[in-house]
Amino acid sequence: MSGGGGEEEEQTQQQRQHQHQLPGVSSSPSGSGAAAGRATPEMKRSAVRSLIQRYFHQLQSGCGNAHCTNDNCASSGKVAPMTPNEVAAKALQLFSQDAQLCEATASPTSSPQDVDMLSPNDTSSSSSGSSTSTITSASTTTTTSTQSQSAPVAAVVATPASGAPDSSIPVQSVPQLDLDGPGNAEPSSVGSEPSTPTLPVVQSLDANTLITLYEECRAADNYDRITKAIDYVFGSVDLLSNSFIRNAEPVVSSSLQELLDNIPEPLNKEQLRALEGEHDKDEDCTQKEEEEAAGADSEAPSAGEVLVTTDTEAETEDDDVPMAQPEAASQTEEDDKMESSDTLVDFQGLRRVQRLLFDCHTREKLTISVMNLAEWVQYIRYDWEKVIHCLVICFDLATNTNNGAVDIDYLDRALPKLCQAAAFMPVAAQARLARIWAVHCSDQLQSLVAACQQQITLQVLLDEESMRENRSIIGVTKVLKIIFYANILASELELPSCKVPIEDRAETPATSASSSGPVEDDLFVYSSVNQPHMPKFAEDQLEKALQVSAIDCRRPLVPLEEFYNEALSENIQMHHDYLSYKTLAMESEMGSGQTNYFSFMLYAFILTPATKVDALYYDSRMRMYSERYSSLYSILNNFGQDGQDGTPRPDLKLTVRRDQLINDALIGLELVAMSNPKDLKKQLVVEFVGEQGIDEGGVSKEFFQLIVEEIFNPAFGMFVQQEETNNMWFNATPFENGAQFTLIGIIIGLAIYNNVILAVNFPMVVYRKLMGYCGTFADLNDWSPTLYKSLKSMLDYQGQDMEEVFDQTFKISYSNVFGEMVEHELVPHGKDVVVGQHNKQLFVNLYSDFLLNTSIQQQFNAFRKGFEMVTDESPLRLLFRPEEIEMLVCGSREFDFVELEHSTEYEGGYTEESRIIQDFWSIVHAMPNESKRKLLEFTTGSARVPVGGLKCLRLLITRHGSDSDRLPTSHTCFNVLLLPEYSSREKLEERLLKAINYSKGFGML
């Protein structure tokens, strides 16, 4: 070893201690250019380079010790024969594992240069601190337990600082172990003569080149050349980024393109002159750019020159504003390129030769090379545009709709590595990849989703206990997120987005003529504008970069349900994932930049709704426990002091009378919301006056059921029922003030917070508006299908006699709660503005906005405010889409009692084979749906099916004594049915039907 003995040994030890901190590996400073105790980025890269090169040399050449016991050293005889690319991959793996490194000793049969592995300090660089390292080998011997083979070694040649190559160092034609990417050195022979003739090195590949190579190899019955070409190109970012490039299309000027896209008639003289002028202008600009480029080249220093700038000159250049303009222009151009969806990949040619690439002679080399390339991307700082080009090619090989030639081995081995490489890219590069897939690979998104889901399911089945630490699952999940947004971009989007900024959601007076009056003074201290709707760390940076959301997509190209992974959702152990989520939140608050935690809650698109409900349940319970402990601490702290009447309760208790349910509930909630809104996040406990029931969940279920029935009764005047859809909608002219709608929002939020399903029939636009989006014309399809079809026919009509056919002005009329017709002008003097072809879209937009937003603005703002008073700190918006929130509030629409039978458990001597149990289920399956709903309400307290279906409901049937005349009873808090062992099927049916039809109120057994 060259260098300074003890210092080098100490430095090597430090390097091995910090190997896992890629890419910033600490190393001792070299030269006067580095500050004491600090390592420059170049030195860190040099340290990484040196260590990987030592592992490479150790695997191929060994340490020279005949008695070596290191399993990863060729001198031990335990290293299997490998190709140079395989050795490089193994060296990278050993580096990441901090594997043992042997102390190299000079072998009598090899020159000192053969075994010399320079460390970052062992350089011949100048005092600027730049470092070079060289690995040379004339002929090395890889020893195994049975034989020794002589093989050429890949050479890594560092170029001197001046840029002139060192002609004294030989370079071989095998793939190189170079951290800057292979392909930088010219191939030549080294040492012993090669066994095959030296052929020109393939620097890039395309469809024609591959086909030609394949035909030549098949004619010679020797496929070495094509396998080496694939190995060489697909293992290098630089070479693969120059491969499969489509022919550039001629650039067309903007004016010419506009005329070509829309030519109503033959071009006239004026248009021809405009085209000629545009063409002349383009030629002038091109000539000027060429002259400027030539002048810049003449002034630029040559490749071998070294620019030396004094401090004074540097200050002058920094103060000179025009000198910074080229950098700004370059940065702008780079940003524009990142936001583009264009790519040079020749998809047609790539897919044409896919069968050839997966031929039995080349598939193994292809797979290994792609795996190596993916590994390099994670450790080396490449130009991300080149990386994107390579990833687009490699991912396209995994899915091809033209044929079924996708190699399973490629999916199992290379796809996880590719996903890890793509997940390593910055957000801007991931956004660009999503745009490319959306525009150029939309026909393959479904196949790509299926391939990723297959890998996740396979890894989950192999490693159920540590899914959050499995790099393959994490990498594929992150790529699935990129595909998720690519799918949205490739679908029909509602543009511009109908999302309302949070600052614009403040309660303002309604501007419609139907407004019931000015907004009254706010009774509550809560302000939604000042409350964060999502933690900072949980904000989706990819969504921000793409400026698109799943809610903007009405009809996705690939159904969003196909992104659910059942295997992962069933084995995720959500309580552990929630703890990871809270740990990430805590680290974010502390300002920690790096973390080792991963939570699937930040990738909610992959979780089924039932699993997300579990996450929401854990979050609610944690907040309830926190509020309870805080209240108990306050009680203990104030014990024995005067004024204990104001001591907070550990729960949110409501005492109500059945005949005054609305008044008692709203008054109780109003007092809590006015005094301390945080008490709304305590566990709800309901007590009915005069009844003995203890609320363990069942009493609360009945409370919500009864209060919803009364609140949404049209006679109450707060909501109206739409006859066409049976949906409930806000009354535009209500009897109550805004505070009453706030309390209704609190009740809906409490139901979600306490995991209670409600019998509420809102149109989907309500849940979209709760998520921060305004209603648009597309929402009318669910709100009023007849009106939607009528307006759609107006938009589709293309006749010039539209004014006579529709006879519609910008004045509309609608019926209020009393059945009276109310008129409203959408624009000033709307009765005089006729709807025609030129303004029909404006009419439809204003009409939709009035019905869904403006006319109920005051009522909905109050309703949303109450809802957010309970759910503002909940991960509701992080986890759920609007359609999933509807399922969360109303329950699932699947009503399958066969699933309930399979999930039911038995106690007290009953089993699945018991006669009475078999009779029970035969009676239940024969019931009409209305009776089944009553049975469900009798046993669980709610007639609604939980999210995920009845298979998620755990019903327990237990024996309640021998045959008697007693009716079946239930514990709705725990979903327990107490069933006596009746003597006959007829008696069981009679007793059961009577119990479910006359079940109201609670009592103690």
PDB file of N, CA and C in Angstrom, residues 609-662:
ATOM      1  N   PRO A 609     -60.410   0.665   2.027  1.00  0.00           N
ATOM      2  CA  PRO A 609     -61.150   1.535   2.959  1.00  0.00           C
ATOM      3  C   PRO A 609     -61.272   0.954   4.361  1.00  0.00           C
ATOM      4  N   ALA A 610     -61.450  -0.361   4.468  1.00  0.00           N
ATOM      5  CA  ALA A 610     -61.566  -0.972   5.794  1.00  0.00           C
ATOM      6  C   ALA A 610     -60.289  -0.779   6.608  1.00  0.00           C
ATOM      7  N   THR A 611     -59.133  -0.872   5.971  1.00  0.00           N
ATOM      8  CA  THR A 611     -57.862  -0.658   6.672  1.00  0.00           C
ATOM      9  C   THR A 611     -57.698   0.801   7.063  1.00  0.00           C
ATOM     10  N   LYS A 612     -58.142   1.707   6.214  1.00  0.00           N
ATOM     11  CA  LYS A 612     -58.064   3.126   6.546  1.00  0.00           C
ATOM     12  C   LYS A 612     -58.977   3.474   7.715  1.00  0.00           C
ATOM     13  N   VAL A 613     -60.114   2.789   7.799  1.00  0.00           N
ATOM     14  CA  VAL A 613     -61.002   2.999   8.950  1.00  0.00           C
ATOM     15  C   VAL A 613     -60.289   2.608  10.244  1.00  0.00           C
ATOM     16  N   ASP A 614     -59.504   1.535  10.187  1.00  0.00           N
ATOM     17  CA  ASP A 614     -58.722   1.141  11.374  1.00  0.00           C
ATOM     18  C   ASP A 614     -57.733   2.241  11.762  1.00  0.00           C
ATOM     19  N   ALA A 615     -57.076   2.835  10.771  1.00  0.00           N
ATOM     20  CA  ALA A 615     -56.138   3.926  11.062  1.00  0.00           C
ATOM     21  C   ALA A 615     -56.858   5.101  11.699  1.00  0.00           C
ATOM     22  N   LEU A 616     -58.024   5.443  11.172  1.00  0.00           N
ATOM     23  CA  LEU A 616     -58.798   6.543  11.740  1.00  0.00           C
ATOM     24  C   LEU A 616     -59.268   6.202  13.155  1.00  0.00           C
ATOM     25  N   TYR A 617     -59.594   4.946  13.385  1.00  0.00           N
ATOM     26  CA  TYR A 617     -60.028   4.501  14.720  1.00  0.00           C
ATOM     27  C   TYR A 617     -58.896   4.668  15.732  1.00  0.00           C
ATOM     28  N   TYR A 618     -57.686   4.238  15.360  1.00  0.00           N
ATOM     29  CA  TYR A 618     -56.553   4.383  16.287  1.00  0.00           C
ATOM     30  C   TYR A 618     -56.267   5.859  16.569  1.00  0.00           C
ATOM     31  N   ASP A 619     -56.364   6.692  15.556  1.00  0.00           N
ATOM     32  CA  ASP A 619     -56.115   8.115  15.772  1.00  0.00           C
ATOM     33  C   ASP A 619     -57.154   8.718  16.710  1.00  0.00           C
ATOM     34  N   SER A 620     -58.421   8.359  16.527  1.00  0.00           N
ATOM     35  CA  SER A 620     -59.472   8.886  17.393  1.00  0.00           C
ATOM     36  C   SER A 620     -59.291   8.416  18.830  1.00  0.00           C
ATOM     37  N   ARG A 621     -58.965   7.145  18.995  1.00  0.00           N
ATOM     38  CA  ARG A 621     -58.789   6.616  20.360  1.00  0.00           C
ATOM     39  C   ARG A 621     -57.589   7.258  21.054  1.00  0.00           C
ATOM     40  N   MET A 622     -56.527   7.496  20.312  1.00  0.00           N
ATOM     41  CA  MET A 622     -55.369   8.150  20.914  1.00  0.00           C
ATOM     42  C   MET A 622     -55.715   9.556  21.379  1.00  0.00           C
ATOM     43  N   ARG A 623     -56.502  10.268  20.591  1.00  0.00           N
ATOM     44  CA  ARG A 623     -56.893  11.624  20.992  1.00  0.00           C
ATOM     45  C   ARG A 623     -57.853  11.579  22.180  1.00  0.00           C
ATOM     46  N   MET A 624     -58.750  10.598  22.192  1.00  0.00           N
ATOM     47  CA  MET A 624     -59.657  10.461  23.325  1.00  0.00           C
ATOM     48  C   MET A 624     -58.889  10.178  24.609  1.00  0.00           C
ATOM     49  N   TYR A 625     -57.928   9.256  24.531  1.00  0.00           N
ATOM     50  CA  TYR A 625     -57.130   8.940  25.713  1.00  0.00           C
ATOM     51  C   TYR A 625     -56.322  10.145  26.170  1.00  0.00           C
ATOM     52  N   SER A 626     -55.793  10.893  25.218  1.00  0.00           N
ATOM     53  CA  SER A 626     -55.028  12.085  25.573  1.00  0.00           C
ATOM     54  C   SER A 626     -55.899  13.095  26.307  1.00  0.00           C
ATOM     55  N   GLU A 627     -57.107  13.333  25.802  1.00  0.00           N
ATOM     56  CA  GLU A 627     -58.014  14.273  26.467  1.00  0.00           C
ATOM     57  C   GLU A 627     -58.449  13.737  27.830  1.00  0.00           C
ATOM     58  N   ARG A 628     -58.638  12.434  27.936  1.00  0.00           N
ATOM     59  CA  ARG A 628     -59.051  11.856  29.219  1.00  0.00           C
ATOM     60  C   ARG A 628     -57.958  12.018  30.263  1.00  0.00           C
ATOM     61  N   TYR A 629     -56.721  11.693  29.881  1.00  0.00           N
ATOM     62  CA  TYR A 629     -55.621  11.820  30.841  1.00  0.00           C
ATOM     63  C   TYR A 629     -55.406  13.278  31.236  1.00  0.00           C
ATOM     64  N   SER A 630     -55.574  14.177  30.285  1.00  0.00           N
ATOM     65  CA  SER A 630     -55.435  15.591  30.600  1.00  0.00           C
ATOM     66  C   SER A 630     -56.495  16.033  31.602  1.00  0.00           C
ATOM     67  N   SER A 631     -57.729  15.557  31.428  1.00  0.00           N
ATOM     68  CA  SER A 631     -58.806  15.916  32.357  1.00  0.00           C
ATOM     69  C   SER A 631     -58.578  15.300  33.733  1.00  0.00           C
ATOM     70  N   LEU A 632     -58.135  14.042  33.760  1.00  0.00           N
ATOM     71  CA  LEU A 632     -57.870  13.401  35.047  1.00  0.00           C
ATOM     72  C   LEU A 632     -56.736  14.094  35.791  1.00  0.00           C
ATOM     73  N   TYR A 633     -55.727  14.529  35.053  1.00  0.00           N
ATOM     74  CA  TYR A 633     -54.633  15.261  35.684  1.00  0.00           C
ATOM     75  C   TYR A 633     -55.131  16.572  36.266  1.00  0.00           C
ATOM     76  N   SER A 634     -56.026  17.224  35.537  1.00  0.00           N
ATOM     77  CA  SER A 634     -56.585  18.481  36.036  1.00  0.00           C
ATOM     78  C   SER A 634     -57.423  18.250  37.277  1.00  0.00           C
ATOM     79  N   ILE A 635     -58.184  17.145  37.300  1.00  0.00           N
ATOM     80  CA  ILE A 635     -59.003  16.832  38.483  1.00  0.00           C
ATOM     81  C   ILE A 635     -58.116  16.585  39.691  1.00  0.00           C
ATOM     82  N   LEU A 636     -57.053  15.778  39.496  1.00  0.00           N
ATOM     83  CA  LEU A 636     -56.153  15.488  40.614  1.00  0.00           C
ATOM     84  C   LEU A 636     -55.419  16.745  41.074  1.00  0.00           C
ATOM     85  N   ASN A 637     -55.076  17.588  40.136  1.00  0.00           N
ATOM     86  CA  ASN A 637     -54.343  18.806  40.474  1.00  0.00           C
ATOM     87  C   ASN A 637     -55.202  19.779  41.260  1.00  0.00           C
ATOM     88  N   ASN A 638     -56.521  19.790  40.999  1.00  0.00           N
ATOM     89  CA  ASN A 638     -57.440  20.717  41.682  1.00  0.00           C
ATOM     90  C   ASN A 638     -58.170  20.074  42.845  1.00  0.00           C
ATOM     91  N   PHE A 639     -57.782  18.863  43.201  1.00  0.00           N
ATOM     92  CA  PHE A 639     -58.487  18.160  44.276  1.00  0.00           C
ATOM     93  C   PHE A 639     -58.323  18.912  45.608  1.00  0.00           C
ATOM     94  N   GLY A 640     -59.454  19.106  46.305  1.00  0.00           N
ATOM     95  CA  GLY A 640     -59.431  19.780  47.595  1.00  0.00           C
ATOM     96  C   GLY A 640     -59.496  21.278  47.515  1.00  0.00           C
ATOM     97  N   GLN A 641     -59.554  21.834  46.325  1.00  0.00           N
ATOM     98  CA  GLN A 641     -59.625  23.287  46.175  1.00  0.00           C
ATOM     99  C   GLN A 641     -61.063  23.718  45.941  1.00  0.00           C
ATOM    100  N   ASP A 642     -61.304  24.981  46.199  1.00  0.00           N
ATOM    101  CA  ASP A 642     -62.653  25.527  45.999  1.00  0.00           C
ATOM    102  C   ASP A 642     -62.930  25.662  44.512  1.00  0.00           C
ATOM    103  N   GLY A 643     -64.212  25.652  44.189  1.00  0.00           N
ATOM    104  CA  GLY A 643     -64.612  25.854  42.787  1.00  0.00           C
ATOM    105  C   GLY A 643     -64.396  24.632  41.933  1.00  0.00           C
ATOM    106  N   GLN A 644     -64.649  23.457  42.498  1.00  0.00           N
ATOM    107  CA  GLN A 644     -64.453  22.238  41.729  1.00  0.00           C
ATOM    108  C   GLN A 644     -65.586  21.996  40.730  1.00  0.00           C
ATOM    109  N   ASP A 645     -66.608  22.818  40.765  1.00  0.00           N
ATOM    110  CA  ASP A 645     -67.709  22.635  39.827  1.00  0.00           C
ATOM    111  C   ASP A 645     -67.243  22.797  38.383  1.00  0.00           C
ATOM    112  N   GLY A 646     -66.208  23.586  38.184  1.00  0.00           N
ATOM    113  CA  GLY A 646     -65.713  23.811  36.836  1.00  0.00           C
ATOM    114  C   GLY A 646     -64.673  22.806  36.395  1.00  0.00           C
ATOM    115  N   THR A 647     -64.417  21.764  37.192  1.00  0.00           N
ATOM    116  CA  THR A 647     -63.424  20.760  36.816  1.00  0.00           C
ATOM    117  C   THR A 647     -63.892  19.996  35.586  1.00  0.00           C
ATOM    118  N   PRO A 648     -63.064  19.860  34.566  1.00  0.00           N
ATOM    119  CA  PRO A 648     -63.505  19.209  33.323  1.00  0.00           C
ATOM    120  C   PRO A 648     -63.765  17.724  33.528  1.00  0.00           C
ATOM    121  N   ARG A 649     -64.711  17.202  32.759  1.00  0.00           N
ATOM    122  CA  ARG A 649     -65.000  15.775  32.757  1.00  0.00           C
ATOM    123  C   ARG A 649     -64.017  15.049  31.852  1.00  0.00           C
ATOM    124  N   PRO A 650     -63.758  13.752  32.119  1.00  0.00           N
ATOM    125  CA  PRO A 650     -62.853  12.991  31.248  1.00  0.00           C
ATOM    126  C   PRO A 650     -63.512  12.545  29.953  1.00  0.00           C
ATOM    127  N   ASP A 651     -64.828  12.811  29.796  1.00  0.00           N
ATOM    128  CA  ASP A 651     -65.535  12.412  28.585  1.00  0.00           C
ATOM    129  C   ASP A 651     -66.507  13.510  28.181  1.00  0.00           C
ATOM    130  N   LEU A 652     -67.134  13.328  27.046  1.00  0.00           N
ATOM    131  CA  LEU A 652     -68.156  14.252  26.560  1.00  0.00           C
ATOM    132  C   LEU A 652     -69.503  13.592  26.806  1.00  0.00           C
ATOM    133  N   LYS A 653     -70.180  14.012  27.854  1.00  0.00           N
ATOM    134  CA  LYS A 653     -71.434  13.370  28.248  1.00  0.00           C
ATOM    135  C   LYS A 653     -72.616  14.211  27.814  1.00  0.00           C
ATOM    136  N   LEU A 654     -73.600  13.545  27.190  1.00  0.00           N
ATOM    137  CA  LEU A 654     -74.859  14.171  26.810  1.00  0.00           C
ATOM    138  C   LEU A 654     -75.989  13.423  27.484  1.00  0.00           C
ATOM    139  N   THR A 655     -76.802  14.145  28.234  1.00  0.00           N
ATOM    140  CA  THR A 655     -77.993  13.582  28.869  1.00  0.00           C
ATOM    141  C   THR A 655     -79.208  14.121  28.130  1.00  0.00           C
ATOM    142  N   VAL A 656     -79.956  13.216  27.516  1.00  0.00           N
ATOM    143  CA  VAL A 656     -81.056  13.635  26.644  1.00  0.00           C
ATOM    144  C   VAL A 656     -82.332  12.894  27.015  1.00  0.00           C
ATOM    145  N   ARG A 657     -83.460  13.529  26.660  1.00  0.00           N
ATOM    146  CA  ARG A 657     -84.789  12.909  26.797  1.00  0.00           C
ATOM    147  C   ARG A 657     -85.256  12.492  25.410  1.00  0.00           C
ATOM    148  N   ARG A 658     -85.893  11.345  25.341  1.00  0.00           N
ATOM    149  CA  ARG A 658     -86.320  10.845  24.042  1.00  0.00           C
ATOM    150  C   ARG A 658     -87.335  11.783  23.383  1.00  0.00           C
ATOM    151  N   ASP A 659     -88.208  12.403  24.188  1.00  0.00           N
ATOM    152  CA  ASP A 659     -89.220  13.266  23.594  1.00  0.00           C
ATOM    153  C   ASP A 659     -88.693  14.673  23.316  1.00  0.00           C
ATOM    154  N   GLN A 660     -87.491  14.998  23.791  1.00  0.00           N
ATOM    155  CA  GLN A 660     -86.867  16.299  23.527  1.00  0.00           C
ATOM    156  C   GLN A 660     -85.438  16.108  23.020  1.00  0.00           C
ATOM    157  N   LEU A 661     -85.293  15.126  22.152  1.00  0.00           N
ATOM    158  CA  LEU A 661     -83.954  14.698  21.754  1.00  0.00           C
ATOM    159  C   LEU A 661     -83.192  15.820  21.052  1.00  0.00           C
ATOM    160  N   ILE A 662     -83.820  16.491  20.096  1.00  0.00           N
ATOM    161  CA  ILE A 662     -83.142  17.530  19.322  1.00  0.00           C
ATOM    162  C   ILE A 662     -82.725  18.691  20.220  1.00  0.00           C
TER     163      ILE A 662
END
